[in-house]
Amino acid sequence: MKQSVWIVIGCVLVVVPALAQARTGDELGALVDRVDAQYAQITDFQADFVQETRIQGFDTPIRSSGRVYLKKPGRLRWDYITPSVEHIYVHQDELAMYVPAHNQVVKGSLTMMASTKAPLRLLQGVGKLAEHFSVGPTGDGEKGEGGLPLLTLTPKPVAGAPPSSLVKIVSEIQPRTHLIQSLALHENNGNVSTFRFSNFKVNKGLDDTVLILNPPEGVVIVEDILPKS
């Protein structure tokens, strides 16, 4: 369910001896620094994603897939390809959603969007994780590929933004490239949406036209009615 997707984040800290806490903090801090340094060097990138959303009370998850594009400064495009087509364009704080099947573009503010749009906020701010998020370990100290610790991200307050239903984002980092390999977004209603990224293309000179919405003639434009949290 796309409406319950993308949410960006209380750090959950393990109760451990003070020395172990310091070592964990140092390890996480160093990892965040490496991730930020990697994304700071990126001018544009694209990747495929697979999304699985588990709705509280339902046994079968909802699956979808698509592609994400990013180009600095401040442009991002998120495409759902299956099971239905939806295109989301972001420029700074401006957001437009185009659904071809509805022949409609809905425009609004990213800041005022529902918390389900969190992955957009996270990716737009990537390269400055420590600035936008409080970072901690997972509650059980779980590690991902290559033995790197998973990161629990808690968003810092955004002035003017509505309350968020997001509890936390758990992120897995690819050990060789230090790119974000997966995100698990946990809502306070128990829903969890997991995004796994693959087929990264970094600094390939992504054309601006890919990130600018140019809807077909006759498409209805609807202003500022996007749902809020």
PDB file of C-alpha atoms in Angstrom:
ATOM      1  CA  MET A   1       0.000   0.000   0.000  1.00  0.00           C
ATOM      2  CA  LYS A   2       1.722   3.132  -1.231  1.00  0.00           C
ATOM      3  CA  GLN A   3      -0.042   5.310   1.315  1.00  0.00           C
ATOM      4  CA  SER A   4       1.688   3.407   4.102  1.00  0.00           C
ATOM      5  CA  VAL A   5       5.085   3.525   2.485  1.00  0.00           C
ATOM      6  CA  TRP A   6       8.210   5.672   2.919  1.00  0.00           C
ATOM      7  CA  ILE A   7       8.311   6.848   6.278  1.00  0.00           C
ATOM      8  CA  VAL A   8      11.413   8.827   7.635  1.00  0.00           C
ATOM      9  CA  ILE A   9      12.527   8.490  12.366  1.00  0.00           C
ATOM     10  CA  GLY A  10      13.409   6.906  19.181  1.00  0.00           C
ATOM     11  CA  CYS A  11      16.782   5.537  19.107  1.00  0.00           C
ATOM     12  CA  VAL A  12      16.704   2.143  20.801  1.00  0.00           C
ATOM     13  CA  LEU A  13      19.876   1.748  22.841  1.00  0.00           C
ATOM     14  CA  VAL A  14      21.077  -1.535  24.276  1.00  0.00           C
ATOM     15  CA  VAL A  15      21.795  -1.534  28.016  1.00  0.00           C
ATOM     16  CA  VAL A  16      25.473  -2.442  28.099  1.00  0.00           C
ATOM     17  CA  PRO A  17      28.470  -1.484  30.210  1.00  0.00           C
ATOM     18  CA  ALA A  18      29.762   2.047  29.719  1.00  0.00           C
ATOM     19  CA  LEU A  19      32.925   0.922  27.904  1.00  0.00           C
ATOM     20  CA  ALA A  20      30.942  -1.188  25.439  1.00  0.00           C
ATOM     21  CA  GLN A  21      28.612   1.751  24.854  1.00  0.00           C
ATOM     22  CA  ALA A  22      31.566   3.983  24.046  1.00  0.00           C
ATOM     23  CA  ARG A  23      32.994   1.455  21.616  1.00  0.00           C
ATOM     24  CA  THR A  24      29.584   1.044  19.959  1.00  0.00           C
ATOM     25  CA  GLY A  25      29.215   4.810  19.696  1.00  0.00           C
ATOM     26  CA  ASP A  26      32.658   5.151  18.149  1.00  0.00           C
ATOM     27  CA  GLU A  27      31.901   2.393  15.628  1.00  0.00           C
ATOM     28  CA  LEU A  28      28.562   3.911  14.642  1.00  0.00           C
ATOM     29  CA  GLY A  29      30.020   7.397  14.431  1.00  0.00           C
ATOM     30  CA  ALA A  30      32.805   6.195  12.155  1.00  0.00           C
ATOM     31  CA  LEU A  31      30.307   4.369   9.939  1.00  0.00           C
ATOM     32  CA  VAL A  32      28.055   7.432   9.664  1.00  0.00           C
ATOM     33  CA  ASP A  33      31.096   9.531   8.759  1.00  0.00           C
ATOM     34  CA  ARG A  34      31.977   7.075   5.965  1.00  0.00           C
ATOM     35  CA  VAL A  35      28.422   7.067   4.628  1.00  0.00           C
ATOM     36  CA  ASP A  36      28.243  10.865   4.698  1.00  0.00           C
ATOM     37  CA  ALA A  37      31.650  11.138   3.013  1.00  0.00           C
ATOM     38  CA  GLN A  38      30.575   8.754   0.249  1.00  0.00           C
ATOM     39  CA  TYR A  39      27.329  10.573  -0.482  1.00  0.00           C
ATOM     40  CA  ALA A  40      29.083  13.955  -0.285  1.00  0.00           C
ATOM     41  CA  GLN A  41      31.056  12.900  -3.376  1.00  0.00           C
ATOM     42  CA  ILE A  42      27.933  11.919  -5.292  1.00  0.00           C
ATOM     43  CA  THR A  43      26.487  14.419  -7.747  1.00  0.00           C
ATOM     44  CA  ASP A  44      23.885  12.043  -9.168  1.00  0.00           C
ATOM     45  CA  PHE A  45      22.810   8.459  -8.780  1.00  0.00           C
ATOM     46  CA  GLN A  46      20.087   5.990  -9.612  1.00  0.00           C
ATOM     47  CA  ALA A  47      19.133   2.581  -8.280  1.00  0.00           C
ATOM     48  CA  ASP A  48      16.400  -0.037  -8.519  1.00  0.00           C
ATOM     49  CA  PHE A  49      14.342  -0.828  -5.432  1.00  0.00           C
ATOM     50  CA  VAL A  50      12.037  -3.555  -4.180  1.00  0.00           C
ATOM     51  CA  GLN A  51       9.558  -2.623  -1.472  1.00  0.00           C
ATOM     52  CA  GLU A  52       7.771  -4.954   0.941  1.00  0.00           C
ATOM     53  CA  THR A  53       5.156  -3.497   3.264  1.00  0.00           C
ATOM     54  CA  ARG A  54       3.812  -5.550   6.153  1.00  0.00           C
ATOM     55  CA  ILE A  55       0.504  -4.213   7.431  1.00  0.00           C
ATOM     56  CA  GLN A  56      -0.370  -4.909  11.066  1.00  0.00           C
ATOM     57  CA  GLY A  57      -3.049  -7.617  11.189  1.00  0.00           C
ATOM     58  CA  PHE A  58      -2.422  -8.951   7.664  1.00  0.00           C
ATOM     59  CA  ASP A  59      -0.357 -12.071   6.944  1.00  0.00           C
ATOM     60  CA  THR A  60       0.564 -11.308   3.333  1.00  0.00           C
ATOM     61  CA  PRO A  61       2.925  -8.382   2.645  1.00  0.00           C
ATOM     62  CA  ILE A  62       2.358  -5.946  -0.209  1.00  0.00           C
ATOM     63  CA  ARG A  63       5.187  -5.911  -2.739  1.00  0.00           C
ATOM     64  CA  SER A  64       6.140  -3.305  -5.328  1.00  0.00           C
ATOM     65  CA  SER A  65       9.239  -2.251  -7.217  1.00  0.00           C
ATOM     66  CA  GLY A  66      10.663   0.644  -9.168  1.00  0.00           C
ATOM     67  CA  ARG A  67      13.575   3.007  -9.546  1.00  0.00           C
ATOM     68  CA  VAL A  68      14.916   6.076  -7.754  1.00  0.00           C
ATOM     69  CA  TYR A  69      16.958   8.937  -9.249  1.00  0.00           C
ATOM     70  CA  LEU A  70      18.803  11.683  -7.372  1.00  0.00           C
ATOM     71  CA  LYS A  71      20.724  14.712  -8.559  1.00  0.00           C
ATOM     72  CA  LYS A  72      22.204  17.466  -6.456  1.00  0.00           C
ATOM     73  CA  PRO A  73      21.180  20.012  -5.479  1.00  0.00           C
ATOM     74  CA  GLY A  74      17.746  18.962  -4.314  1.00  0.00           C
ATOM     75  CA  ARG A  75      16.242  16.968  -7.181  1.00  0.00           C
ATOM     76  CA  LEU A  76      14.852  13.473  -6.674  1.00  0.00           C
ATOM     77  CA  ARG A  77      12.525  11.207  -8.620  1.00  0.00           C
ATOM     78  CA  TRP A  78      10.882   8.056  -7.254  1.00  0.00           C
ATOM     79  CA  ASP A  79       9.132   5.771  -9.744  1.00  0.00           C
ATOM     80  CA  TYR A  80       6.852   2.873  -8.930  1.00  0.00           C
ATOM     81  CA  ILE A  81       6.796   0.509 -11.895  1.00  0.00           C
ATOM     82  CA  THR A  82       4.993  -2.575 -10.524  1.00  0.00           C
ATOM     83  CA  PRO A  83       2.287  -3.445  -9.691  1.00  0.00           C
ATOM     84  CA  SER A  84       1.096   0.013 -10.840  1.00  0.00           C
ATOM     85  CA  VAL A  85       2.823   3.092 -12.226  1.00  0.00           C
ATOM     86  CA  GLU A  86       3.340   6.230 -10.152  1.00  0.00           C
ATOM     87  CA  HIS A  87       5.975   8.953 -10.536  1.00  0.00           C
ATOM     88  CA  ILE A  88       7.029  11.244  -7.668  1.00  0.00           C
ATOM     89  CA  TYR A  89       9.195  14.295  -8.399  1.00  0.00           C
ATOM     90  CA  VAL A  90      10.894  16.372  -5.695  1.00  0.00           C
ATOM     91  CA  HIS A  91      12.691  19.698  -6.084  1.00  0.00           C
ATOM     92  CA  GLN A  92      13.862  21.094  -2.755  1.00  0.00           C
ATOM     93  CA  ASP A  93      10.570  21.186  -0.774  1.00  0.00           C
ATOM     94  CA  GLU A  94       8.254  21.003  -3.794  1.00  0.00           C
ATOM     95  CA  LEU A  95       6.682  17.636  -4.563  1.00  0.00           C
ATOM     96  CA  ALA A  96       4.525  16.428  -7.459  1.00  0.00           C
ATOM     97  CA  MET A  97       2.908  12.984  -7.843  1.00  0.00           C
ATOM     98  CA  TYR A  98       1.878  11.889 -11.332  1.00  0.00           C
ATOM     99  CA  VAL A  99      -0.345   8.817 -11.745  1.00  0.00           C
ATOM    100  CA  PRO A 100      -0.849   8.127 -15.476  1.00  0.00           C
ATOM    101  CA  ALA A 101      -3.875   5.897 -14.846  1.00  0.00           C
ATOM    102  CA  HIS A 102      -5.637   8.837 -13.141  1.00  0.00           C
ATOM    103  CA  ASN A 103      -4.467  11.405 -15.726  1.00  0.00           C
ATOM    104  CA  GLN A 104      -3.622  13.645 -12.779  1.00  0.00           C
ATOM    105  CA  VAL A 105      -0.701  15.443 -11.125  1.00  0.00           C
ATOM    106  CA  VAL A 106      -1.033  16.322  -7.425  1.00  0.00           C
ATOM    107  CA  LYS A 107       1.338  18.977  -6.087  1.00  0.00           C
ATOM    108  CA  GLY A 108       2.299  19.884  -2.534  1.00  0.00           C
ATOM    109  CA  SER A 109       5.101  20.429  -0.013  1.00  0.00           C
ATOM    110  CA  LEU A 110       7.494  17.664   1.002  1.00  0.00           C
ATOM    111  CA  THR A 111       7.711  19.141   4.511  1.00  0.00           C
ATOM    112  CA  MET A 112       3.947  18.842   4.936  1.00  0.00           C
ATOM    113  CA  MET A 113       3.667  15.395   3.393  1.00  0.00           C
ATOM    114  CA  ALA A 114       2.466  12.347   5.274  1.00  0.00           C
ATOM    115  CA  SER A 115       5.147  10.453   7.144  1.00  0.00           C
ATOM    116  CA  THR A 116       4.856   7.727   4.509  1.00  0.00           C
ATOM    117  CA  LYS A 117       7.065   9.870   2.298  1.00  0.00           C
ATOM    118  CA  ALA A 118      10.023   9.535   4.682  1.00  0.00           C
ATOM    119  CA  PRO A 119      12.378   7.771   2.249  1.00  0.00           C
ATOM    120  CA  LEU A 120      12.260  10.899   0.112  1.00  0.00           C
ATOM    121  CA  ARG A 121      13.337  13.077   3.023  1.00  0.00           C
ATOM    122  CA  LEU A 122      16.069  10.632   3.958  1.00  0.00           C
ATOM    123  CA  LEU A 123      17.506  10.334   0.443  1.00  0.00           C
ATOM    124  CA  GLN A 124      17.278  14.059  -0.160  1.00  0.00           C
ATOM    125  CA  GLY A 125      19.288  14.658   3.032  1.00  0.00           C
ATOM    126  CA  VAL A 126      21.730  11.819   2.562  1.00  0.00           C
ATOM    127  CA  GLY A 127      25.320  12.943   2.956  1.00  0.00           C
ATOM    128  CA  LYS A 128      24.269  14.751   6.129  1.00  0.00           C
ATOM    129  CA  LEU A 129      22.860  11.892   8.196  1.00  0.00           C
ATOM    130  CA  ALA A 130      24.343  13.170  11.436  1.00  0.00           C
ATOM    131  CA  GLU A 131      22.795  16.574  10.773  1.00  0.00           C
ATOM    132  CA  HIS A 132      19.274  15.302  10.102  1.00  0.00           C
ATOM    133  CA  PHE A 133      19.104  12.191  12.310  1.00  0.00           C
ATOM    134  CA  SER A 134      20.067  10.912  15.720  1.00  0.00           C
ATOM    135  CA  VAL A 135      21.896   7.627  15.154  1.00  0.00           C
ATOM    136  CA  GLY A 136      22.037   4.573  17.388  1.00  0.00           C
ATOM    137  CA  PRO A 137      22.469   0.809  17.190  1.00  0.00           C
ATOM    138  CA  THR A 138      19.607  -1.644  16.848  1.00  0.00           C
ATOM    139  CA  GLY A 139      18.272  -2.975  20.132  1.00  0.00           C
ATOM    140  CA  ASP A 140      19.992  -6.342  19.686  1.00  0.00           C
ATOM    141  CA  GLY A 141      23.174  -4.977  18.119  1.00  0.00           C
ATOM    142  CA  GLU A 142      22.337  -6.726  14.841  1.00  0.00           C
ATOM    143  CA  LYS A 143      24.879  -6.500  12.047  1.00  0.00           C
ATOM    144  CA  GLY A 144      24.423  -6.564   8.305  1.00  0.00           C
ATOM    145  CA  GLU A 145      26.532  -7.629   5.348  1.00  0.00           C
ATOM    146  CA  GLY A 146      30.276  -7.553   5.997  1.00  0.00           C
ATOM    147  CA  GLY A 147      29.718  -7.270   9.754  1.00  0.00           C
ATOM    148  CA  LEU A 148      28.772  -3.592   9.674  1.00  0.00           C
ATOM    149  CA  PRO A 149      26.283  -2.600  12.391  1.00  0.00           C
ATOM    150  CA  LEU A 150      22.753  -1.721  11.346  1.00  0.00           C
ATOM    151  CA  LEU A 151      21.922   1.936  11.979  1.00  0.00           C
ATOM    152  CA  THR A 152      18.780   3.069  13.780  1.00  0.00           C
ATOM    153  CA  LEU A 153      17.924   6.570  12.567  1.00  0.00           C
ATOM    154  CA  THR A 154      15.674   8.919  14.526  1.00  0.00           C
ATOM    155  CA  PRO A 155      14.761  12.128  12.688  1.00  0.00           C
ATOM    156  CA  LYS A 156      15.450  15.431  14.328  1.00  0.00           C
ATOM    157  CA  PRO A 157      12.434  17.779  14.477  1.00  0.00           C
ATOM    158  CA  VAL A 158      11.671  19.803  11.340  1.00  0.00           C
ATOM    159  CA  ALA A 159      10.174  23.243  11.959  1.00  0.00           C
ATOM    160  CA  GLY A 160       6.646  23.437  10.573  1.00  0.00           C
ATOM    161  CA  ALA A 161       6.369  19.733   9.800  1.00  0.00           C
ATOM    162  CA  PRO A 162       3.331  17.785  11.073  1.00  0.00           C
ATOM    163  CA  PRO A 163       3.702  15.020  13.681  1.00  0.00           C
ATOM    164  CA  SER A 164       5.097  11.816  12.209  1.00  0.00           C
ATOM    165  CA  SER A 165       3.827   8.267  12.707  1.00  0.00           C
ATOM    166  CA  LEU A 166       7.365   7.001  12.167  1.00  0.00           C
ATOM    167  CA  VAL A 167       9.072   5.277  15.084  1.00  0.00           C
ATOM    168  CA  LYS A 168      12.435   4.518  13.509  1.00  0.00           C
ATOM    169  CA  ILE A 169      14.330   3.690  10.331  1.00  0.00           C
ATOM    170  CA  VAL A 170      16.777   0.801  10.415  1.00  0.00           C
ATOM    171  CA  SER A 171      19.376   1.052   7.672  1.00  0.00           C
ATOM    172  CA  GLU A 172      21.871  -1.488   6.309  1.00  0.00           C
ATOM    173  CA  ILE A 173      25.039  -0.118   4.692  1.00  0.00           C
ATOM    174  CA  GLN A 174      26.837  -1.839   1.824  1.00  0.00           C
ATOM    175  CA  PRO A 175      30.350  -2.566   3.202  1.00  0.00           C
ATOM    176  CA  ARG A 176      32.329  -1.977   0.006  1.00  0.00           C
ATOM    177  CA  THR A 177      30.669   1.190  -1.283  1.00  0.00           C
ATOM    178  CA  HIS A 178      29.095   2.526   1.960  1.00  0.00           C
ATOM    179  CA  LEU A 179      25.885   3.187   0.036  1.00  0.00           C
ATOM    180  CA  ILE A 180      22.528   2.579   1.731  1.00  0.00           C
ATOM    181  CA  GLN A 181      21.566  -0.988   0.824  1.00  0.00           C
ATOM    182  CA  SER A 182      18.249  -1.243   2.668  1.00  0.00           C
ATOM    183  CA  LEU A 183      15.836   0.764   4.798  1.00  0.00           C
ATOM    184  CA  ALA A 184      13.198  -0.626   7.166  1.00  0.00           C
ATOM    185  CA  LEU A 185      10.652   2.000   8.195  1.00  0.00           C
ATOM    186  CA  HIS A 186       8.729   1.236  11.402  1.00  0.00           C
ATOM    187  CA  GLU A 187       5.444   3.061  12.094  1.00  0.00           C
ATOM    188  CA  ASN A 188       3.778   3.440  15.477  1.00  0.00           C
ATOM    189  CA  ASN A 189       0.803   1.385  14.221  1.00  0.00           C
ATOM    190  CA  GLY A 190       3.060  -1.653  13.750  1.00  0.00           C
ATOM    191  CA  ASN A 191       3.395  -1.404   9.953  1.00  0.00           C
ATOM    192  CA  VAL A 192       6.891  -1.963   8.550  1.00  0.00           C
ATOM    193  CA  SER A 193       8.003  -1.038   5.016  1.00  0.00           C
ATOM    194  CA  THR A 194      11.338  -2.411   3.820  1.00  0.00           C
ATOM    195  CA  PHE A 195      13.183  -1.059   0.773  1.00  0.00           C
ATOM    196  CA  ARG A 196      16.114  -2.911  -0.786  1.00  0.00           C
ATOM    197  CA  PHE A 197      18.260  -1.115  -3.356  1.00  0.00           C
ATOM    198  CA  SER A 198      20.371  -2.606  -6.152  1.00  0.00           C
ATOM    199  CA  ASN A 199      21.946  -1.803  -9.535  1.00  0.00           C
ATOM    200  CA  PHE A 200      23.462   1.476  -8.361  1.00  0.00           C
ATOM    201  CA  LYS A 201      24.726   3.903 -10.996  1.00  0.00           C
ATOM    202  CA  VAL A 202      26.766   6.709  -9.458  1.00  0.00           C
ATOM    203  CA  ASN A 203      27.995   9.965 -11.065  1.00  0.00           C
ATOM    204  CA  LYS A 204      26.978   8.986 -14.593  1.00  0.00           C
ATOM    205  CA  GLY A 205      25.911  12.505 -15.556  1.00  0.00           C
ATOM    206  CA  LEU A 206      22.177  12.056 -15.090  1.00  0.00           C
ATOM    207  CA  ASP A 207      20.298  14.382 -17.432  1.00  0.00           C
ATOM    208  CA  ASP A 208      18.136  17.055 -15.789  1.00  0.00           C
ATOM    209  CA  THR A 209      15.190  16.132 -17.990  1.00  0.00           C
ATOM    210  CA  VAL A 210      14.877  12.813 -16.151  1.00  0.00           C
ATOM    211  CA  LEU A 211      14.120  14.682 -12.924  1.00  0.00           C
ATOM    212  CA  ILE A 212      11.727  17.343 -14.241  1.00  0.00           C
ATOM    213  CA  LEU A 213       8.048  16.527 -14.597  1.00  0.00           C
ATOM    214  CA  ASN A 214       6.700  17.179 -18.075  1.00  0.00           C
ATOM    215  CA  PRO A 215       3.206  15.636 -18.069  1.00  0.00           C
ATOM    216  CA  PRO A 216       1.322  14.934 -21.297  1.00  0.00           C
ATOM    217  CA  GLU A 217      -1.141  17.503 -22.586  1.00  0.00           C
ATOM    218  CA  GLY A 218      -4.533  17.271 -20.916  1.00  0.00           C
ATOM    219  CA  VAL A 219      -3.312  16.022 -17.536  1.00  0.00           C
ATOM    220  CA  VAL A 220      -5.228  17.589 -14.634  1.00  0.00           C
ATOM    221  CA  ILE A 221      -3.049  19.559 -12.170  1.00  0.00           C
ATOM    222  CA  VAL A 222      -4.280  19.578  -8.555  1.00  0.00           C
ATOM    223  CA  GLU A 223      -2.559  21.967  -6.122  1.00  0.00           C
ATOM    224  CA  ASP A 224      -1.783  21.451  -2.440  1.00  0.00           C
ATOM    225  CA  ILE A 225      -4.192  18.702  -1.388  1.00  0.00           C
ATOM    226  CA  LEU A 226      -1.621  16.040  -0.502  1.00  0.00           C
ATOM    227  CA  PRO A 227      -2.425  14.191   2.745  1.00  0.00           C
ATOM    228  CA  LYS A 228      -0.700  15.123   5.974  1.00  0.00           C
ATOM    229  CA  SER A 229       0.218  12.904   8.899  1.00  0.00           C
TER     230      SER A 229
END
